[in-house]
Short mmCIF file of C-alpha atoms and ligand atoms in Angstrom, two decimals:
data_model
loop_
_atom_site.label_atom_id
_atom_site.label_comp_id
_atom_site.label_asym_id
_atom_site.label_seq_id
_atom_site.Cartn_x
_atom_site.Cartn_y
_atom_site.Cartn_z
CA MET Q 1 40.79 -47.60 -5.38
CA ASN Q 2 37.53 -48.32 -6.55
CA ALA Q 3 36.28 -49.92 -9.54
CA ARG Q 4 33.88 -48.40 -12.51
CA ALA Q 5 31.47 -49.90 -14.92
CA GLN Q 6 31.95 -49.40 -18.40
CA SER Q 7 29.87 -50.46 -21.45
CA CYS Q 8 30.42 -50.58 -24.98
CA PRO Q 9 30.12 -52.49 -27.94
CA VAL Q 10 33.10 -54.98 -28.16
CA GLN Q 11 34.02 -53.22 -31.20
CA ASP Q 12 34.71 -49.99 -29.15
CA LEU Q 13 36.79 -51.90 -26.41
CA GLN Q 14 40.24 -50.74 -25.74
CA ALA Q 15 42.28 -51.84 -22.60
CA GLU Q 16 45.90 -52.32 -21.37
CA GLY Q 17 44.77 -55.46 -19.99
CA LEU Q 18 41.49 -57.74 -20.42
CA VAL Q 19 40.51 -60.57 -18.33
CA VAL Q 20 38.32 -63.05 -20.06
CA GLY Q 21 36.74 -66.18 -18.49
CA LEU Q 22 36.38 -69.37 -19.93
CA TYR Q 23 34.74 -72.71 -18.99
CA GLU Q 24 36.23 -76.17 -18.84
CA GLY Q 25 35.88 -78.26 -22.08
CA GLU Q 26 34.24 -75.34 -24.01
CA THR Q 27 35.34 -75.51 -27.74
CA GLN Q 28 33.07 -72.84 -28.85
CA LEU Q 29 33.47 -69.48 -27.62
CA THR Q 30 30.67 -67.38 -26.31
CA ASP Q 31 29.37 -64.87 -28.62
CA THR Q 32 31.37 -61.90 -26.54
CA ALA Q 33 34.25 -64.22 -26.38
CA GLN Q 34 34.28 -64.48 -30.22
CA ALA Q 35 33.88 -60.74 -30.92
CA ILE Q 36 36.85 -60.31 -28.31
CA ASP Q 37 38.57 -62.69 -30.54
CA ALA Q 38 37.92 -60.79 -33.32
CA ARG Q 39 39.32 -57.56 -32.08
CA VAL Q 40 42.67 -59.58 -31.13
CA GLY Q 41 43.13 -61.49 -34.11
CA GLY Q 42 42.17 -64.78 -33.55
CA LEU Q 43 44.33 -65.29 -30.69
CA LEU Q 44 41.91 -67.17 -28.05
CA ALA Q 45 40.76 -69.47 -30.76
CA ALA Q 46 44.46 -70.08 -31.34
CA VAL Q 47 45.22 -70.83 -27.82
CA LEU Q 48 42.39 -73.02 -27.58
CA ALA Q 49 43.13 -75.04 -30.69
CA ALA Q 50 46.41 -75.44 -29.51
CA GLY Q 51 45.01 -76.99 -26.19
CA ASP Q 52 47.27 -74.78 -24.06
CA PHE Q 53 44.33 -73.59 -22.16
CA LYS Q 54 41.72 -76.22 -20.80
CA GLY Q 55 39.72 -73.72 -18.78
CA LYS Q 56 40.56 -75.44 -15.32
CA ALA Q 57 39.37 -73.14 -12.35
CA ASN Q 58 41.82 -70.35 -11.94
CA GLN Q 59 44.24 -71.57 -14.65
CA THR Q 60 45.60 -68.42 -16.60
CA VAL Q 61 47.01 -67.79 -19.76
CA LEU Q 62 48.66 -64.37 -20.76
CA LEU Q 63 48.28 -63.54 -24.33
CA HIS Q 64 49.83 -60.59 -25.97
CA SER Q 65 48.29 -58.47 -28.90
CA PRO Q 66 50.29 -55.41 -29.09
CA SER Q 67 49.20 -54.04 -32.48
CA THR Q 68 45.38 -54.19 -31.29
CA PRO Q 69 43.32 -52.24 -29.19
CA ILE Q 70 43.68 -54.56 -26.53
CA LYS Q 71 47.22 -54.97 -25.59
CA ARG Q 72 46.66 -58.25 -23.54
CA VAL Q 73 44.33 -60.82 -22.70
CA VAL Q 74 44.37 -63.06 -19.66
CA LEU Q 75 42.16 -66.07 -20.06
CA VAL Q 76 41.08 -67.34 -16.84
CA GLY Q 77 39.33 -70.81 -16.38
CA LEU Q 78 36.18 -70.97 -14.58
CA GLY Q 79 36.37 -74.58 -14.59
CA LYS Q 80 33.20 -76.79 -15.24
CA SER Q 81 30.02 -74.85 -15.92
CA GLY Q 82 27.79 -77.00 -13.92
CA ASP Q 83 30.45 -76.34 -10.65
CA ALA Q 84 30.54 -72.66 -11.10
CA THR Q 85 29.24 -70.27 -8.32
CA LEU Q 86 30.00 -66.57 -7.40
CA GLU Q 87 32.92 -68.08 -5.35
CA THR Q 88 34.26 -69.01 -8.86
CA ILE Q 89 33.77 -65.55 -10.05
CA ARG Q 90 35.51 -63.81 -7.44
CA GLN Q 91 38.44 -66.22 -7.88
CA ALA Q 92 38.99 -65.92 -11.42
CA ALA Q 93 38.56 -62.12 -11.07
CA GLY Q 94 41.40 -62.33 -8.38
CA LYS Q 95 43.57 -64.36 -10.52
CA GLY Q 96 43.10 -62.32 -13.36
CA VAL Q 97 43.73 -59.01 -11.90
CA THR Q 98 46.84 -60.15 -9.90
CA THR Q 99 48.23 -61.90 -13.43
CA LEU Q 100 48.16 -58.45 -15.17
CA ARG Q 101 49.25 -56.62 -11.91
CA ASP Q 102 52.52 -58.71 -11.71
CA VAL Q 103 53.56 -57.84 -15.46
CA ASN Q 104 52.77 -54.14 -14.52
CA VAL Q 105 50.03 -53.13 -16.13
CA LYS Q 106 48.28 -50.22 -14.68
CA SER Q 107 44.81 -50.60 -15.59
CA VAL Q 108 42.73 -53.56 -15.90
CA THR Q 109 39.48 -54.38 -17.53
CA LEU Q 110 37.20 -57.26 -16.82
CA ALA Q 111 34.78 -59.06 -18.95
CA LEU Q 112 33.65 -61.50 -16.65
CA THR Q 113 29.98 -60.28 -16.51
CA GLU Q 114 29.16 -62.24 -19.69
CA ASP Q 115 30.10 -65.76 -18.07
CA ALA Q 116 27.09 -65.82 -15.80
CA PRO Q 117 27.31 -68.85 -13.21
CA ARG Q 118 24.39 -70.50 -11.69
CA GLY Q 119 24.69 -68.49 -8.69
CA TRP Q 120 25.77 -69.94 -5.18
CA ALA Q 121 22.87 -72.47 -4.44
CA PRO Q 122 22.22 -75.14 -6.72
CA ALA Q 123 18.88 -74.28 -7.63
CA LYS Q 124 19.34 -70.56 -8.04
CA PRO Q 125 20.89 -68.75 -11.06
CA ALA Q 126 22.94 -65.53 -10.28
CA GLY Q 127 21.79 -62.42 -11.64
CA ARG Q 128 23.55 -59.81 -13.31
CA GLN Q 129 23.98 -57.63 -10.45
CA GLU Q 130 25.58 -60.70 -8.09
CA VAL Q 131 27.91 -61.42 -10.96
CA ALA Q 132 29.21 -57.74 -11.25
CA GLN Q 133 29.35 -57.65 -7.64
CA ALA Q 134 31.31 -60.55 -7.28
CA VAL Q 135 33.84 -59.63 -10.44
CA THR Q 136 34.65 -56.26 -8.27
CA GLU Q 137 34.92 -58.09 -5.09
CA GLY Q 138 37.33 -60.46 -6.27
CA ALA Q 139 39.26 -57.95 -8.42
CA LEU Q 140 39.81 -55.25 -5.81
CA LEU Q 141 40.17 -57.44 -2.83
CA ALA Q 142 42.76 -59.55 -4.78
CA LEU Q 143 44.65 -55.99 -5.23
CA PHE Q 144 45.07 -55.34 -1.58
CA GLN Q 145 48.38 -54.39 -0.60
CA MET Q 146 49.69 -52.86 2.70
CA ASN Q 147 53.19 -51.21 2.24
CA ASP Q 148 53.32 -48.59 4.97
CA TYR Q 149 56.45 -50.12 6.51
CA ARG Q 150 58.40 -50.43 3.56
CA THR Q 151 60.67 -47.48 2.92
CA ARG Q 152 63.00 -49.19 0.45
CA ASP Q 153 62.99 -49.83 -3.43
CA LEU Q 154 59.33 -48.55 -3.43
CA ASP Q 155 59.08 -48.38 -6.95
CA GLU Q 156 59.50 -52.24 -7.50
CA ILE Q 157 56.10 -52.33 -5.73
CA LYS Q 158 53.51 -53.29 -8.54
CA THR Q 159 50.16 -51.65 -7.81
CA VAL Q 160 47.16 -51.23 -10.34
CA ASP Q 161 45.38 -47.52 -10.71
CA ALA Q 162 42.21 -48.63 -12.37
CA VAL Q 163 39.89 -51.27 -12.44
CA THR Q 164 37.21 -51.31 -14.76
CA ILE Q 165 34.07 -53.91 -15.07
CA TRP Q 166 33.20 -53.81 -18.64
CA SER Q 167 29.91 -55.14 -20.31
CA THR Q 168 28.39 -54.80 -23.56
CA GLY Q 169 25.39 -53.00 -23.01
CA PRO Q 170 24.51 -50.34 -20.48
CA SER Q 171 23.19 -51.96 -17.38
CA GLU Q 172 21.80 -50.58 -13.98
CA GLU Q 173 22.15 -53.88 -12.46
CA ILE Q 174 26.15 -53.96 -13.44
CA GLU Q 175 26.41 -50.66 -12.06
CA ALA Q 176 24.73 -51.43 -8.74
CA GLY Q 177 26.67 -54.57 -8.43
CA VAL Q 178 30.08 -52.47 -9.45
CA SER Q 179 29.32 -50.03 -6.52
CA ARG Q 180 28.01 -52.73 -3.90
CA GLY Q 181 31.27 -54.76 -4.59
CA SER Q 182 33.58 -51.32 -4.06
CA ILE Q 183 31.87 -50.43 -0.84
CA LEU Q 184 32.30 -54.25 0.32
CA ALA Q 185 36.31 -54.26 -0.78
CA ASP Q 186 36.58 -51.05 0.91
CA ALA Q 187 35.13 -51.82 4.28
CA ILE Q 188 37.59 -55.08 4.07
CA ARG Q 189 40.45 -52.95 3.28
CA PHE Q 190 40.00 -51.01 6.14
CA ALA Q 191 39.69 -54.14 8.62
CA ARG Q 192 42.86 -55.70 6.54
CA THR Q 193 44.92 -52.27 6.91
CA LEU Q 194 43.99 -52.09 10.81
CA ILE Q 195 45.07 -55.93 11.26
CA MET Q 196 48.13 -55.94 9.34
CA HIS Q 197 49.45 -52.79 11.25
CA PRO Q 198 51.82 -54.20 14.27
CA SER Q 199 50.70 -53.95 17.70
CA ASN Q 200 53.04 -50.89 18.64
CA VAL Q 201 51.12 -49.06 16.02
CA ALA Q 202 47.51 -50.67 16.21
CA THR Q 203 46.74 -49.87 19.86
CA ALA Q 204 43.51 -49.42 21.45
CA THR Q 205 44.06 -45.87 21.30
CA ARG Q 206 44.88 -46.26 17.37
CA MET Q 207 42.22 -48.42 17.07
CA ALA Q 208 39.58 -46.03 18.42
CA GLU Q 209 40.86 -43.00 16.66
CA ASP Q 210 40.61 -44.88 13.21
CA ALA Q 211 37.40 -45.93 13.99
CA ARG Q 212 36.34 -42.53 14.71
CA GLN Q 213 37.51 -41.07 11.86
CA ALA Q 214 36.33 -43.57 9.60
CA CYS Q 215 32.94 -43.72 11.07
CA GLU Q 216 32.55 -40.01 11.04
CA ALA Q 217 33.21 -39.85 7.50
CA ALA Q 218 30.60 -42.27 6.85
CA GLY Q 219 27.94 -40.58 9.06
CA ILE Q 220 28.00 -43.36 11.83
CA ALA Q 221 27.84 -41.70 15.56
CA VAL Q 222 31.07 -42.97 17.87
CA LYS Q 223 31.53 -42.76 21.32
CA ILE Q 224 34.91 -44.00 23.18
CA TYR Q 225 34.46 -45.04 26.84
CA GLU Q 226 37.91 -44.22 28.26
CA LYS Q 227 39.76 -46.18 31.28
CA ALA Q 228 38.37 -43.70 33.87
CA ASP Q 229 34.72 -44.56 32.33
CA LEU Q 230 35.21 -48.31 32.59
CA GLU Q 231 36.25 -48.11 35.96
CA ALA Q 232 32.98 -45.92 37.00
CA MET Q 233 30.92 -48.48 35.03
CA LYS Q 234 32.68 -51.41 36.64
CA MET Q 235 33.63 -53.12 33.42
CA GLY Q 236 35.44 -55.75 35.29
CA GLY Q 237 36.64 -57.90 32.44
CA ILE Q 238 37.97 -55.32 30.10
CA LEU Q 239 39.87 -53.86 33.10
CA ALA Q 240 41.19 -57.01 34.28
CA VAL Q 241 42.83 -58.24 30.92
CA ASN Q 242 44.06 -54.52 30.72
CA GLN Q 243 45.50 -54.54 34.25
CA GLY Q 244 49.06 -55.65 33.13
CA SER Q 245 49.16 -53.32 30.27
CA GLU Q 246 51.09 -50.02 29.83
CA HIS Q 247 48.34 -48.85 27.21
CA PRO Q 248 44.81 -47.70 28.12
CA PRO Q 249 42.00 -49.68 27.15
CA LYS Q 250 39.22 -48.46 24.86
CA PHE Q 251 35.46 -49.38 24.52
CA ILE Q 252 34.78 -48.42 20.96
CA VAL Q 253 30.73 -48.07 20.61
CA MET Q 254 29.45 -46.89 17.25
CA GLU Q 255 26.07 -46.34 16.18
CA TYR Q 256 24.17 -46.48 12.90
CA ARG Q 257 20.48 -45.66 12.21
CA GLY Q 258 18.95 -47.20 8.96
CA GLY Q 259 15.82 -48.82 10.65
CA ALA Q 260 12.65 -47.31 12.20
CA PRO Q 261 13.41 -44.88 14.92
CA ASP Q 262 11.59 -47.36 17.27
CA GLU Q 263 13.55 -50.40 16.20
CA LYS Q 264 15.78 -52.04 18.75
CA PRO Q 265 19.42 -52.11 17.55
CA ILE Q 266 21.25 -55.16 16.06
CA ALA Q 267 24.74 -55.28 18.43
CA ILE Q 268 27.73 -56.22 16.13
CA VAL Q 269 30.43 -57.27 18.68
CA GLY Q 270 34.24 -57.71 18.07
CA LYS Q 271 37.31 -58.88 20.19
CA GLY Q 272 39.76 -56.33 20.20
CA VAL Q 273 42.80 -57.66 21.57
CA THR Q 274 45.32 -55.62 19.99
CA PHE Q 275 48.16 -58.44 21.15
CA ASP Q 276 47.74 -61.51 22.90
CA THR Q 277 50.85 -62.45 24.85
CA GLY Q 278 48.70 -64.99 26.96
CA GLY Q 279 49.74 -62.59 30.05
CA ILE Q 280 50.88 -64.54 33.15
CA SER Q 281 49.97 -68.01 31.06
CA LEU Q 282 52.44 -66.64 28.66
CA LYS Q 283 52.43 -68.28 25.35
CA PRO Q 284 55.16 -69.95 23.62
CA GLY Q 285 57.47 -67.58 21.54
CA GLU Q 286 57.09 -69.51 18.27
CA GLY Q 287 54.34 -67.79 16.20
CA MET Q 288 53.54 -65.15 18.85
CA GLU Q 289 53.97 -62.48 16.62
CA LYS Q 290 50.95 -63.64 14.60
CA MET Q 291 48.74 -62.64 17.76
CA LYS Q 292 48.49 -59.13 16.55
CA TYR Q 293 45.54 -60.40 14.60
CA ASP Q 294 43.76 -60.79 17.77
CA MET Q 295 41.97 -57.64 17.44
CA ALA Q 296 40.58 -58.90 13.80
CA GLY Q 297 36.81 -59.45 15.40
CA GLY Q 298 37.22 -55.75 16.39
CA ALA Q 299 38.40 -54.61 13.10
CA ALA Q 300 35.44 -56.56 11.27
CA ALA Q 301 33.18 -54.86 13.67
CA ILE Q 302 34.15 -51.64 12.59
CA ALA Q 303 34.14 -52.55 9.09
CA ILE Q 304 30.70 -53.86 9.19
CA MET Q 305 29.43 -50.46 10.34
CA LEU Q 306 31.12 -48.57 7.80
CA GLY Q 307 29.55 -51.14 4.86
CA ALA Q 308 26.25 -50.99 6.33
CA ALA Q 309 26.15 -46.98 6.21
CA ARG Q 310 27.35 -47.02 2.84
CA LEU Q 311 25.36 -49.54 1.62
CA GLY Q 312 22.51 -47.87 3.38
CA ILE Q 313 20.95 -51.01 5.11
CA ARG Q 314 17.76 -50.40 6.79
CA LYS Q 315 18.43 -51.69 10.29
CA ASN Q 316 19.47 -49.55 13.42
CA LEU Q 317 22.78 -51.31 14.54
CA VAL Q 318 25.23 -50.77 17.29
CA GLY Q 319 28.81 -51.64 16.83
CA LEU Q 320 31.02 -52.21 20.25
CA VAL Q 321 34.84 -53.19 20.24
CA PRO Q 322 36.06 -53.64 23.46
CA ALA Q 323 39.94 -53.03 22.80
CA THR Q 324 43.25 -53.62 24.94
CA ASP Q 325 46.35 -55.79 24.80
CA ASN Q 326 47.05 -58.69 26.96
CA MET Q 327 50.32 -58.46 28.73
CA PRO Q 328 52.23 -59.92 31.11
CA SER Q 329 53.84 -57.57 34.14
CA ALA Q 330 53.95 -57.04 37.80
CA THR Q 331 50.44 -55.53 37.69
CA ALA Q 332 49.02 -58.27 35.60
CA LEU Q 333 46.00 -60.76 36.19
CA LYS Q 334 47.10 -63.73 37.58
CA PRO Q 335 45.83 -67.30 37.19
CA GLY Q 336 43.48 -67.91 40.51
CA ASP Q 337 42.41 -64.21 40.32
CA VAL Q 338 38.46 -63.48 40.53
CA PHE Q 339 37.15 -60.31 39.22
CA THR Q 340 33.31 -59.25 38.87
CA SER Q 341 32.14 -58.73 35.43
CA TYR Q 342 30.07 -55.61 34.41
CA GLN Q 343 26.85 -57.95 34.49
CA GLY Q 344 27.64 -58.81 38.33
CA LEU Q 345 28.79 -62.35 37.84
CA THR Q 346 32.24 -63.14 39.19
CA VAL Q 347 34.73 -65.17 37.27
CA GLU Q 348 37.49 -67.11 38.60
CA VAL Q 349 40.52 -66.67 35.91
CA LEU Q 350 42.22 -70.09 35.74
CA ASN Q 351 44.25 -69.00 32.64
CA THR Q 352 44.97 -65.33 31.89
CA ASP Q 353 45.45 -66.48 28.00
CA ALA Q 354 41.53 -67.15 27.75
CA GLU Q 355 41.40 -63.35 27.70
CA GLY Q 356 38.79 -62.64 24.83
CA ARG Q 357 35.76 -63.66 26.49
CA LEU Q 358 36.80 -61.73 29.70
CA ILE Q 359 36.67 -58.37 27.32
CA LEU Q 360 33.61 -59.68 25.42
CA CYS Q 361 31.37 -60.42 28.25
CA ASP Q 362 31.45 -56.88 29.33
CA ALA Q 363 30.66 -55.67 25.75
CA LEU Q 364 27.71 -58.53 25.54
CA THR Q 365 26.42 -57.00 28.83
CA TYR Q 366 26.54 -53.53 27.50
CA ALA Q 367 24.72 -54.71 24.48
CA VAL Q 368 21.61 -56.17 26.47
CA LYS Q 369 21.46 -53.75 29.26
CA ASP Q 370 22.49 -50.51 28.05
CA LYS Q 371 21.44 -50.82 24.49
CA GLN Q 372 18.48 -53.55 24.83
CA ALA Q 373 19.70 -55.04 21.42
CA ALA Q 374 16.98 -57.08 19.51
CA ALA Q 375 20.10 -59.54 18.56
CA ILE Q 376 23.73 -59.79 18.76
CA ILE Q 377 26.43 -61.07 16.50
CA ASP Q 378 29.92 -61.24 17.95
CA MET Q 379 33.36 -62.11 16.12
CA ALA Q 380 36.31 -63.13 17.96
CA THR Q 381 39.46 -64.83 17.20
CA LEU Q 382 38.78 -66.82 20.49
CA THR Q 383 40.08 -70.08 20.30
CA GLY Q 384 42.92 -72.43 18.88
CA ALA Q 385 40.80 -75.27 19.27
CA CYS Q 386 38.69 -73.85 16.61
CA VAL Q 387 41.57 -73.82 14.25
CA VAL Q 388 42.14 -77.61 15.31
CA ALA Q 389 38.30 -78.62 14.76
CA LEU Q 390 37.94 -76.59 11.46
CA GLY Q 391 41.32 -75.42 10.25
CA THR Q 392 41.22 -72.39 7.89
CA GLU Q 393 38.41 -73.23 5.99
CA ALA Q 394 35.61 -72.41 8.12
CA VAL Q 395 34.28 -70.18 10.76
CA GLY Q 396 32.99 -71.46 13.89
CA VAL Q 397 29.24 -70.60 14.33
CA LEU Q 398 27.59 -71.13 17.84
CA GLY Q 399 24.42 -69.59 19.29
CA ASN Q 400 21.10 -69.90 20.84
CA HIS Q 401 18.91 -69.12 18.01
CA GLN Q 402 18.80 -71.57 15.16
CA GLY Q 403 17.02 -68.95 12.69
CA LEU Q 404 19.80 -66.86 12.78
CA ILE Q 405 22.34 -69.47 12.96
CA ASN Q 406 20.91 -70.77 9.62
CA GLN Q 407 20.89 -67.25 7.94
CA LEU Q 408 24.73 -66.73 8.79
CA LEU Q 409 25.78 -70.14 7.26
CA GLN Q 410 23.58 -69.50 4.25
CA SER Q 411 25.12 -65.86 3.91
CA GLY Q 412 28.60 -67.25 4.37
CA GLU Q 413 27.82 -70.01 1.69
CA LYS Q 414 26.79 -67.26 -0.60
CA THR Q 415 29.57 -64.58 -0.12
CA GLY Q 416 32.44 -67.16 0.40
CA ASP Q 417 33.00 -66.58 4.02
CA ARG Q 418 32.16 -69.88 5.07
CA GLY Q 419 31.06 -71.18 8.31
CA TRP Q 420 30.13 -74.71 10.11
CA GLN Q 421 28.01 -74.93 13.22
CA LEU Q 422 29.25 -76.46 16.48
CA PRO Q 423 26.82 -77.64 19.16
CA LEU Q 424 25.98 -75.61 22.25
CA TRP Q 425 24.38 -78.08 24.63
CA LYS Q 426 23.73 -77.13 27.97
CA GLU Q 427 25.68 -80.20 29.24
CA TYR Q 428 28.90 -78.26 28.17
CA ASN Q 429 28.38 -75.87 30.97
CA GLU Q 430 29.06 -78.07 33.74
CA LEU Q 431 33.06 -77.71 32.56
CA LEU Q 432 32.87 -74.00 33.52
CA ARG Q 433 32.06 -74.57 37.26
CA SER Q 434 34.04 -72.91 39.51
CA ASP Q 435 35.06 -73.81 43.07
CA ILE Q 436 35.14 -70.36 44.44
CA ALA Q 437 33.26 -68.17 41.88
CA ASP Q 438 30.44 -68.03 39.77
CA MET Q 439 31.89 -69.56 36.96
CA LYS Q 440 35.81 -69.79 35.61
CA ASN Q 441 37.10 -68.72 32.37
CA ILE Q 442 38.40 -72.25 30.84
CA GLY Q 443 36.63 -75.50 30.52
CA GLY Q 444 39.44 -77.63 30.19
CA ARG Q 445 41.05 -79.55 27.14
CA GLU Q 446 37.84 -80.61 25.63
CA ALA Q 447 35.46 -78.92 23.44
CA GLY Q 448 37.22 -75.51 24.02
CA THR Q 449 35.58 -73.62 21.19
CA ILE Q 450 32.16 -74.64 22.51
CA THR Q 451 32.99 -73.93 26.38
CA ALA Q 452 34.37 -70.39 25.07
CA ALA Q 453 30.85 -69.74 23.73
CA CYS Q 454 29.13 -71.28 26.73
CA PHE Q 455 31.03 -68.80 28.84
CA LEU Q 456 29.51 -65.97 26.37
CA GLN Q 457 26.37 -66.98 26.43
CA ARG Q 458 25.99 -66.24 30.03
CA PHE Q 459 25.95 -62.85 29.05
CA VAL Q 460 23.54 -62.49 26.61
CA GLY Q 461 20.52 -64.27 28.29
CA GLU Q 462 17.54 -64.67 26.01
CA THR Q 463 18.72 -62.17 23.33
CA PRO Q 464 18.82 -64.01 20.10
CA TRP Q 465 22.50 -64.42 19.59
CA VAL Q 466 25.48 -65.76 17.19
CA HIS Q 467 29.04 -66.40 18.10
CA LEU Q 468 31.29 -66.59 15.07
CA ASP Q 469 34.87 -67.90 15.96
CA ILE Q 470 37.46 -66.45 13.42
CA ALA Q 471 40.53 -67.87 14.82
CA GLY Q 472 41.28 -69.86 12.22
CA THR Q 473 39.48 -67.85 9.20
CA ALA Q 474 40.86 -64.14 9.95
CA TRP Q 475 44.49 -64.84 8.82
CA THR Q 476 45.77 -66.81 5.94
CA GLU Q 477 49.41 -68.00 5.34
CA LYS Q 478 48.34 -69.50 2.08
CA GLU Q 479 48.05 -66.91 -0.61
CA ARG Q 480 44.40 -67.80 -2.25
CA PRO Q 481 43.30 -66.04 -5.56
CA TYR Q 482 41.61 -62.78 -3.92
CA ARG Q 483 42.92 -63.51 -0.58
CA PRO Q 484 46.79 -62.36 -0.30
CA LYS Q 485 48.82 -63.78 2.74
CA GLY Q 486 47.81 -61.95 5.73
CA PRO Q 487 44.29 -60.66 7.29
CA THR Q 488 41.42 -62.17 5.05
CA GLY Q 489 38.59 -59.68 6.36
CA THR Q 490 36.28 -62.85 7.16
CA PRO Q 491 33.52 -62.61 8.30
CA ILE Q 492 32.64 -59.00 7.06
CA ARG Q 493 30.71 -59.92 3.83
CA ALA Q 494 28.66 -62.80 5.62
CA VAL Q 495 27.62 -60.64 8.50
CA LEU Q 496 26.53 -57.61 6.21
CA ASP Q 497 24.92 -60.13 4.06
CA THR Q 498 22.74 -61.54 7.06
CA LEU Q 499 21.75 -57.82 8.10
CA GLU Q 500 20.44 -57.43 4.62
CA ASN Q 501 18.31 -60.59 4.71
CA TRP Q 502 17.72 -60.63 8.12
CA PRO Q 503 15.34 -63.36 9.35
CA THR Q 504 12.22 -62.73 11.39
CA LEU Q 505 13.15 -63.73 14.85
N1 BES Z 601 43.73 -65.33 20.75
C1 BES Z 601 43.62 -66.78 21.36
C2 BES Z 601 42.95 -67.76 20.35
C3 BES Z 601 43.73 -68.01 19.05
C4 BES Z 601 44.76 -69.18 18.86
C5 BES Z 601 43.78 -67.10 17.78
C6 BES Z 601 45.36 -69.44 17.35
C7 BES Z 601 44.08 -67.11 16.72
C8 BES Z 601 45.05 -68.53 16.43
C9 BES Z 601 43.08 -66.76 22.57
O1 BES Z 601 43.02 -65.73 23.20
C10 BES Z 601 43.54 -67.86 23.23
O2 BES Z 601 44.66 -67.97 23.90
N2 BES Z 601 42.72 -68.71 23.82
C11 BES Z 601 43.20 -70.17 24.48
C12 BES Z 601 42.19 -70.52 25.12
C13 BES Z 601 42.66 -71.54 26.31
C14 BES Z 601 43.64 -70.79 27.15
C15 BES Z 601 41.25 -72.03 27.14
C16 BES Z 601 43.81 -71.22 23.26
O3 BES Z 601 42.76 -71.39 22.64
O4 BES Z 601 44.55 -71.79 23.42
MN1 MN Z 602 44.61 -65.62 24.53
ZN1 ZN Z 603 43.15 -63.97 22.48
#
């Protein structure tokens, strides 16, 4: 489902359900709200006068006016106007549309574009395009559902069929914002769906097929390296992790050329562990089912390629997803085993549950050696330590290039995919010293997110690189206004924004 922009005078507006935002403590209705109020017989003013609605962020009130052309109005609070950002708008839009969906409204209209907040940075007011984009993102992302595995009572599932972003006057900016928001929501829907599939369905083979299909439709070239190819290339890391599996590994390579012909590509790398049991270093059973989301970085990489192509981003990109599950079996990798990575460095595996870095290291080498990447961004549900350090609010951000890190942090702030930087000082590298090989794959109990990044850093050399640890943010158990329980789609919007605002490296 996509959103569409509609413009007409309030006098002509008709809606099955209309979402209207109001700031906290505003007794006066804005001109537009006042005009809407007149259209629904003064219902809004009455609710405000009664004190039932204070406008606190995400507070909602559902009003009925069946005898008027606007059948229902959802008032949604935007909080204090001085605190409002684009994130406020996204959340309000999400709350508004789900409130209407839950009472079975099929067609929702949002009038939020008139309530422009100050933007995302304290000094920067939001433009109409940004606001329209935020409304669209919030609405479409909130309505995401995945019902592929239900076979009963399907008629009880409530879905919205049409989302309309309404404004009083025609505006190219609003149309552009709605179109961009729809593209982003679509890319995120692709990733969320793939992540939601259980691992018996979303195998590496299925990931590769879905990537191929979606990329080809978007004009992105795709090449899938098969197990035999990986053997011929000596991609020892991907093969080591896949060694215990019944399912063949895939290395998905996607290329989009939106930049100058001679410009080196930016590599977008994502961890595609379709299920992480831990391997022989088996994880505890409790909560293990969630490890189907260990391919969220890979799904994000595919989604970013799709989004970049559809937004027409003027950069050359190469998307890289090493995909396999991590299984214990008679043939599985064992603690103490040593393998040779694609780059040539030997790795002693002290814990088979630190598998993400083992498949990523080969993909990073491929980015550097085979694609001469100008820069690399990798995304991975890499460490439980990141969940301990930052919880579910922030992506762990580490890297070797402060300018690129700063841009990602800024893009995260703006898009709602927030990140927080952790240090990557060289002293941490001592923790990866192995007694028998060039390095070991774990650094011990301390600083787990940092030592994982140190491991990856050995494979990027001097290439500007940022690593995003999304272990805590790729999945949510708490329902949020536009992030239903399940896969969130983080950090797709932050990375796309970074690509569009690429710093000089
Ligand atoms: N996929 C996990 C990390 C993870 C944990 C993601 C929780 C999402 C939620 C990763 O492969 C892993 O198992 N990491 C180990 C590393 C350790 C053995 C050094 C971890 O974090 O425990
Ligand atoms: Mn693991
Ligand atoms: Zn893992």
